[in-house]
Short mmCIF file of C-alpha atoms in Angstrom, two decimals:
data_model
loop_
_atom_site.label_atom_id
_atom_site.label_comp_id
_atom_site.label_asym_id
_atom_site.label_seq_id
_atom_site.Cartn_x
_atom_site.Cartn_y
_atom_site.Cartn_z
CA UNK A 1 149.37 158.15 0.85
CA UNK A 2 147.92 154.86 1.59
CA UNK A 3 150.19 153.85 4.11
CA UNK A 4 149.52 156.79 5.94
CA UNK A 5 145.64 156.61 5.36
CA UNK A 6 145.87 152.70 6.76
CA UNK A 7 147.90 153.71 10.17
CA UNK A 8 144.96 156.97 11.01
CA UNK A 9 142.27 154.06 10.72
CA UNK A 10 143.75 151.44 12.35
CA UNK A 11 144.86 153.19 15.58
CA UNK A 12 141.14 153.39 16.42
CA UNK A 13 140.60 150.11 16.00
CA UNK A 14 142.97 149.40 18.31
CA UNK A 15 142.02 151.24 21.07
CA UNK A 16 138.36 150.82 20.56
CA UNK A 17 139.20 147.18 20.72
CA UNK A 18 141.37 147.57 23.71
CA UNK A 19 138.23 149.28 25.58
CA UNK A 20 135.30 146.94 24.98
CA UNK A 21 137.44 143.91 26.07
CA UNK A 22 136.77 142.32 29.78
CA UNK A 23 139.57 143.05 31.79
CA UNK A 24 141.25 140.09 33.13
CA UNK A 25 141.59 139.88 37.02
CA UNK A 26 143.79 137.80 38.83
CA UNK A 27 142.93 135.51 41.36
CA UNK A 28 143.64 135.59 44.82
CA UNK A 29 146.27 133.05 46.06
CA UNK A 30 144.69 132.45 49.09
CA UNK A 31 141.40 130.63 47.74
CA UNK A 32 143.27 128.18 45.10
CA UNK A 33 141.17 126.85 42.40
CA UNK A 34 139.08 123.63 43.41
CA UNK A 35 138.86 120.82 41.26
CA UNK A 36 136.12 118.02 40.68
CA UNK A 37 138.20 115.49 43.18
CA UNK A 38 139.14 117.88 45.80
CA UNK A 39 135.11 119.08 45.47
CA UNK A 40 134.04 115.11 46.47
CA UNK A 41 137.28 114.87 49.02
CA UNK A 42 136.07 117.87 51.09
CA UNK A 43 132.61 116.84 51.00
CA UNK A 44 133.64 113.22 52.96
CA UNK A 45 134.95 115.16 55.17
CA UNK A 46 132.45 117.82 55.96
CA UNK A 47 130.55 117.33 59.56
CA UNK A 48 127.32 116.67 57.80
CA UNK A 49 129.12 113.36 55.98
CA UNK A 50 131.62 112.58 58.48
CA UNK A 51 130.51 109.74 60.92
CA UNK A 52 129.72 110.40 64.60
CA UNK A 53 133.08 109.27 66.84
CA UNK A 54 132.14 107.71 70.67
CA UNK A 55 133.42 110.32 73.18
CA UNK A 56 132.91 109.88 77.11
CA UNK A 57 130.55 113.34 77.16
CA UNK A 58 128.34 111.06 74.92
CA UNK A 59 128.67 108.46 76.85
CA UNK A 60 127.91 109.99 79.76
CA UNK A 61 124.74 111.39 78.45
CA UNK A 62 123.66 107.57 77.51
CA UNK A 63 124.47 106.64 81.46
CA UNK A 64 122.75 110.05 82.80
CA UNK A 65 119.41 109.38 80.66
CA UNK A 66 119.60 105.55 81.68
CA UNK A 67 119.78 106.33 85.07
CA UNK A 68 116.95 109.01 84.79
CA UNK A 69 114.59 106.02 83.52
CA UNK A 70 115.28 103.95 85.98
CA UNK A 71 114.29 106.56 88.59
CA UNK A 72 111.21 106.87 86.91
CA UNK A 73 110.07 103.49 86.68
CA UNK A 74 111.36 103.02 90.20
CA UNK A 75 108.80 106.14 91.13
CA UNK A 76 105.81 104.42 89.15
CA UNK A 77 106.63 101.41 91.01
CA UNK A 78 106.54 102.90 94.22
CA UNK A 79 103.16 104.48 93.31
CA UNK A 80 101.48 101.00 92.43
CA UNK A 81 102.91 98.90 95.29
CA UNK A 82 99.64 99.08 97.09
CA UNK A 83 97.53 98.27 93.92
CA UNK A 84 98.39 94.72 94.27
CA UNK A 85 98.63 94.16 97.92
CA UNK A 86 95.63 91.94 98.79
CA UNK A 87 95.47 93.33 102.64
CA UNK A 88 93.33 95.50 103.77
CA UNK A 89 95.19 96.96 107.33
CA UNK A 90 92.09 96.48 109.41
CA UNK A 91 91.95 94.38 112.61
CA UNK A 92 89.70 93.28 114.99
CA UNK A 93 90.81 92.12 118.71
CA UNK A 94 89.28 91.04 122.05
CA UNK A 95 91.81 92.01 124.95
CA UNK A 96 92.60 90.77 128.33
CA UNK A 97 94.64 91.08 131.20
CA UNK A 98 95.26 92.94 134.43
CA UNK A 99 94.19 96.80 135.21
CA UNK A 100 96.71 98.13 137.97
CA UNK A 101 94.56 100.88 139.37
CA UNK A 102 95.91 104.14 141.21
CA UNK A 103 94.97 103.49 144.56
CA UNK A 104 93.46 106.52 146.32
CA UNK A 105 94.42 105.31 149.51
CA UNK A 106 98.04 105.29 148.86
CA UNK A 107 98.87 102.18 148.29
CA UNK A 108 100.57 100.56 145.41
CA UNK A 109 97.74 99.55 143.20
CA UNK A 110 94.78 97.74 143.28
CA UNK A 111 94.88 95.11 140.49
CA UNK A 112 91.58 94.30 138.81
CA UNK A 113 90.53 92.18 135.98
CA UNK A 114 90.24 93.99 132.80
CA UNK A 115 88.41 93.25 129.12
CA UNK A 116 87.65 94.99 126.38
CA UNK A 117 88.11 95.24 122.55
CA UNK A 118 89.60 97.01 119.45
CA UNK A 119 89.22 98.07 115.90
CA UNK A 120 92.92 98.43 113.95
CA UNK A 121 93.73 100.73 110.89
CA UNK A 122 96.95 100.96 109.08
CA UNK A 123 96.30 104.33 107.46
CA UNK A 124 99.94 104.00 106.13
CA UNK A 125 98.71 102.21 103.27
CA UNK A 126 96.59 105.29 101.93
CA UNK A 127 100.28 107.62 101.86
CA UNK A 128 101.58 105.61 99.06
CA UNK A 129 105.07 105.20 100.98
CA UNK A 130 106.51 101.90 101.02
CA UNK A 131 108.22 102.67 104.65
CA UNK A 132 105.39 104.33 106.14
CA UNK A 133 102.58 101.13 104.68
CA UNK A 134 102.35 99.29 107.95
CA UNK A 135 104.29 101.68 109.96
CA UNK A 136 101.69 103.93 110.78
CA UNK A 137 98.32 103.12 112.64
CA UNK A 138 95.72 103.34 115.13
CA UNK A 139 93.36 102.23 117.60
CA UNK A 140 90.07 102.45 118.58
CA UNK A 141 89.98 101.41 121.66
CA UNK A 142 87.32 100.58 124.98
CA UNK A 143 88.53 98.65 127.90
CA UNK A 144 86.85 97.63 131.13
CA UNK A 145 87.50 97.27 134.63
CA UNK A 146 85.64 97.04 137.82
CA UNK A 147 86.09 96.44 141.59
CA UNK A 148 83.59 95.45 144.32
CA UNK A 149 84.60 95.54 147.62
CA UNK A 150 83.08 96.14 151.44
CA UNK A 151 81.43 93.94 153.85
CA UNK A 152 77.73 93.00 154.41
CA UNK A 153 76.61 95.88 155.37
CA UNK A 154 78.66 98.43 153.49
CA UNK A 155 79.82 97.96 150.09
CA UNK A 156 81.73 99.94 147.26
CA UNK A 157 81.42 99.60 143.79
CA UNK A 158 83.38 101.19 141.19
CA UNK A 159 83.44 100.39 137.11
CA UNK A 160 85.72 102.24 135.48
CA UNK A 161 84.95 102.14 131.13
CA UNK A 162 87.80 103.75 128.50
CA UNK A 163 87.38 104.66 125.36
CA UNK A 164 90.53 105.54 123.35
CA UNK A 165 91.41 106.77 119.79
CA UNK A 166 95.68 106.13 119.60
CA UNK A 167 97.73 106.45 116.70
CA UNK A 168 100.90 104.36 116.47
CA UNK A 169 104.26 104.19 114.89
CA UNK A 170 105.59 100.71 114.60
CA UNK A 171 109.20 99.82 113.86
CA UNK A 172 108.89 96.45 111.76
CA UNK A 173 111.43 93.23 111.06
CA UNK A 174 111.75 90.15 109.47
CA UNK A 175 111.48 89.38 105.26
CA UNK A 176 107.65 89.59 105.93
CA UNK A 177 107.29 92.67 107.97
CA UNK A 178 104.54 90.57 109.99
CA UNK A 179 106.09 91.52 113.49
CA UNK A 180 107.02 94.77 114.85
CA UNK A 181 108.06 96.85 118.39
CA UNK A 182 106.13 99.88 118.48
CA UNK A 183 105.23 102.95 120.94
CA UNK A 184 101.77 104.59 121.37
CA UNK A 185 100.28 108.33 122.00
CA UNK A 186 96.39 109.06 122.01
CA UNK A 187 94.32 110.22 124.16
CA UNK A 188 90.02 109.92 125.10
CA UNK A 189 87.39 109.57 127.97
CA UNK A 190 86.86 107.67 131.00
CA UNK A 191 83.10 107.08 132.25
CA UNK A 192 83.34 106.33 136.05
CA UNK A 193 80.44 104.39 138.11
CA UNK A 194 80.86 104.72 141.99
CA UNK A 195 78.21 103.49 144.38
CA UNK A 196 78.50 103.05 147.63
CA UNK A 197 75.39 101.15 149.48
CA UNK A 198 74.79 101.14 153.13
CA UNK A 199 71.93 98.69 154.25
CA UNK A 200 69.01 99.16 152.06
CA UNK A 201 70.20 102.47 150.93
CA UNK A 202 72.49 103.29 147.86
CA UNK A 203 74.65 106.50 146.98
CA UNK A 204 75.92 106.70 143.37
CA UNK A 205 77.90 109.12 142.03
CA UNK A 206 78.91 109.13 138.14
CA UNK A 207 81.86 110.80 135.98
CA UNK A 208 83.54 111.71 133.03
CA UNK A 209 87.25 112.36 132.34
CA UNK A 210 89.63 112.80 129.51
CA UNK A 211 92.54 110.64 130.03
CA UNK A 212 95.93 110.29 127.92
CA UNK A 213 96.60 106.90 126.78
CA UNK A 214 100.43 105.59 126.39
CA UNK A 215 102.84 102.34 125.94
CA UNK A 216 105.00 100.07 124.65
CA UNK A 217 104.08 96.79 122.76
CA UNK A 218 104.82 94.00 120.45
CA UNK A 219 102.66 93.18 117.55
CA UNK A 220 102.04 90.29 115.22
CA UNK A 221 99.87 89.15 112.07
CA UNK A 222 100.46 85.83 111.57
CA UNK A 223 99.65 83.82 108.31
CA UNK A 224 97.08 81.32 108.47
CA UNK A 225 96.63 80.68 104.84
CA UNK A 226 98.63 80.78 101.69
CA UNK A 227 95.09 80.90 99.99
CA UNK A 228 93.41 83.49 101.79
CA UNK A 229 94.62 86.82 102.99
CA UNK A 230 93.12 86.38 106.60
CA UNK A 231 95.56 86.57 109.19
CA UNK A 232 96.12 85.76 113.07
CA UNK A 233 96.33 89.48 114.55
CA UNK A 234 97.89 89.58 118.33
CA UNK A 235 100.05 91.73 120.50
CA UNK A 236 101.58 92.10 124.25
CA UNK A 237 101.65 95.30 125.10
CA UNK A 238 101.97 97.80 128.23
CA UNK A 239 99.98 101.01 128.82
CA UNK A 240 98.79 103.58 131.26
CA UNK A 241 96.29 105.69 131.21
CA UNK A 242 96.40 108.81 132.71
CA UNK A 243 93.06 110.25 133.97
CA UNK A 244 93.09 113.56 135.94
CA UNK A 245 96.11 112.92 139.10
CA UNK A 246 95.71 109.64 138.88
CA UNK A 247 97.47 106.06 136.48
CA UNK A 248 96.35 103.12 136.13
CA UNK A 249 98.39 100.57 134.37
CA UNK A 250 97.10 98.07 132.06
CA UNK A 251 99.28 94.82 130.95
CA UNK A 252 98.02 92.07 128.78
CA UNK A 253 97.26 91.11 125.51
CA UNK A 254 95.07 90.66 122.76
CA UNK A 255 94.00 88.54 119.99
CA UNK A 256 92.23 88.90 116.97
CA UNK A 257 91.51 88.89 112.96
CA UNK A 258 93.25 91.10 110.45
CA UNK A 259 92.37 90.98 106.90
#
């Protein structure tokens, strides 16, 4: 009787034991159990621990942004070359030489004495462009010539006076870039004076005509000083001027001040 009253209570026990208990699960092979060492071994060699290797795309990225900073301070350099450039570009020139005049009666020329002046910019300098700094400038220009000719009792007189605006475009040499070839294009006016007097009596007719003015020359500034930034302007140059049907030809040279 008490064997079989100690088996009914027991079996319920068991399985009441059996169903409160935390079922134990395997674990998956694939993710092993990690211990304390292999925790520190993997964390060496994680990317955040691990120490950057030298590769050429990182090396390449060092040249590329090198190369890019050079650019730039070659850029800023070309932007301040004229801060420190103690010349000015402007000129100032008395001219002379000989005025080969179209002839209107047919012959070659009529050569005449001829003066005159000009006032020299290098608007270059103002474009911030190292090649274009004294490559580029102009003229303002007025020359004179004049021819008197006849006998006693009937003379002609004609005074011929141009005034000229011409840009240039000069192609310079030497370490200095003080002398230079260039060519010429502008264009302007020409005031003509005739008179013609017979006896007592005088005729005079006047004009105006726009004229293209063209060439060829060689041009200098020559240093004076090492002190002072004055220089010895002068040039040889050919041009014609071409008023209406008729060129006249003007060959001589000029010298001057440039600062």
């Amino acid at each position: 009787m008490k064997t079989a009253a100690m088996n009914s209570w027991l079996l319920p026990c068991l399985l009441g034991g059996l169903a409160l208990a935390t079922p134990a699960l395997a674990q998956d092979e694939d993710a092993p159990y990690t211990y304390p060492d292999d925790e520190k071994s993997e964390e060496e060699e994680s990317p955040r621990h691990r120490r950057p290797h030298s590769s050429k795309e990182d090396t390449s990225d060092d040249y590329r942004r090198g190369d890019e900073e050079e650019d730039e301070k070659e850029e800023d350099f070309d932007r301040m070359a004229g801060l420190d450039d103690p010349n000015t570009g402007i000129a100032f020139e008395v001219l002379g030489g000989a005025m080969l005049l179209s002839s209107p009666r047919g012959q070659f020329a009529d050569v005449l004495p001829a003066v005159g002046g000009r006032f020299t910019w290098e608007f270059g300098r103002i474009l911030n462009v190292e090649a274009l700094r004294e490559a580029l400038w102009f003229d303002v220009r007025y020359t004179y010539a004049g021819v008197r000719e006849g006998t006693k009792l009937i003379i002609g007189d004609t005074r011929l006076h141009y005034a000229t605006i011409a840009p240039a475009y000069e192609l310079t040499f030497g370490d200095s870039k003080d002398y230079g070839a260039y060519v010429q294009v502008g264009g302007g006016i020409t005031y003509q004076q005739t008179s013609l007097t017979v006896g007592d009596k005088m005729t005079q007719v006047d004009g105006l005509k726009s004229l293209i003015q063209y060439g060829i020359g060689l041009r200098g500034r020559t240093r004076v000083s090492s002190v002072s930034n004055t220089r010895l302007a002068w040039r040889i140059e050919l041009m014609r001027f071409r008023r209406g049907y008729m060129d006249d030809t003007f060959v001589g040279a000029s010298l001057g001040t440039a600062f």
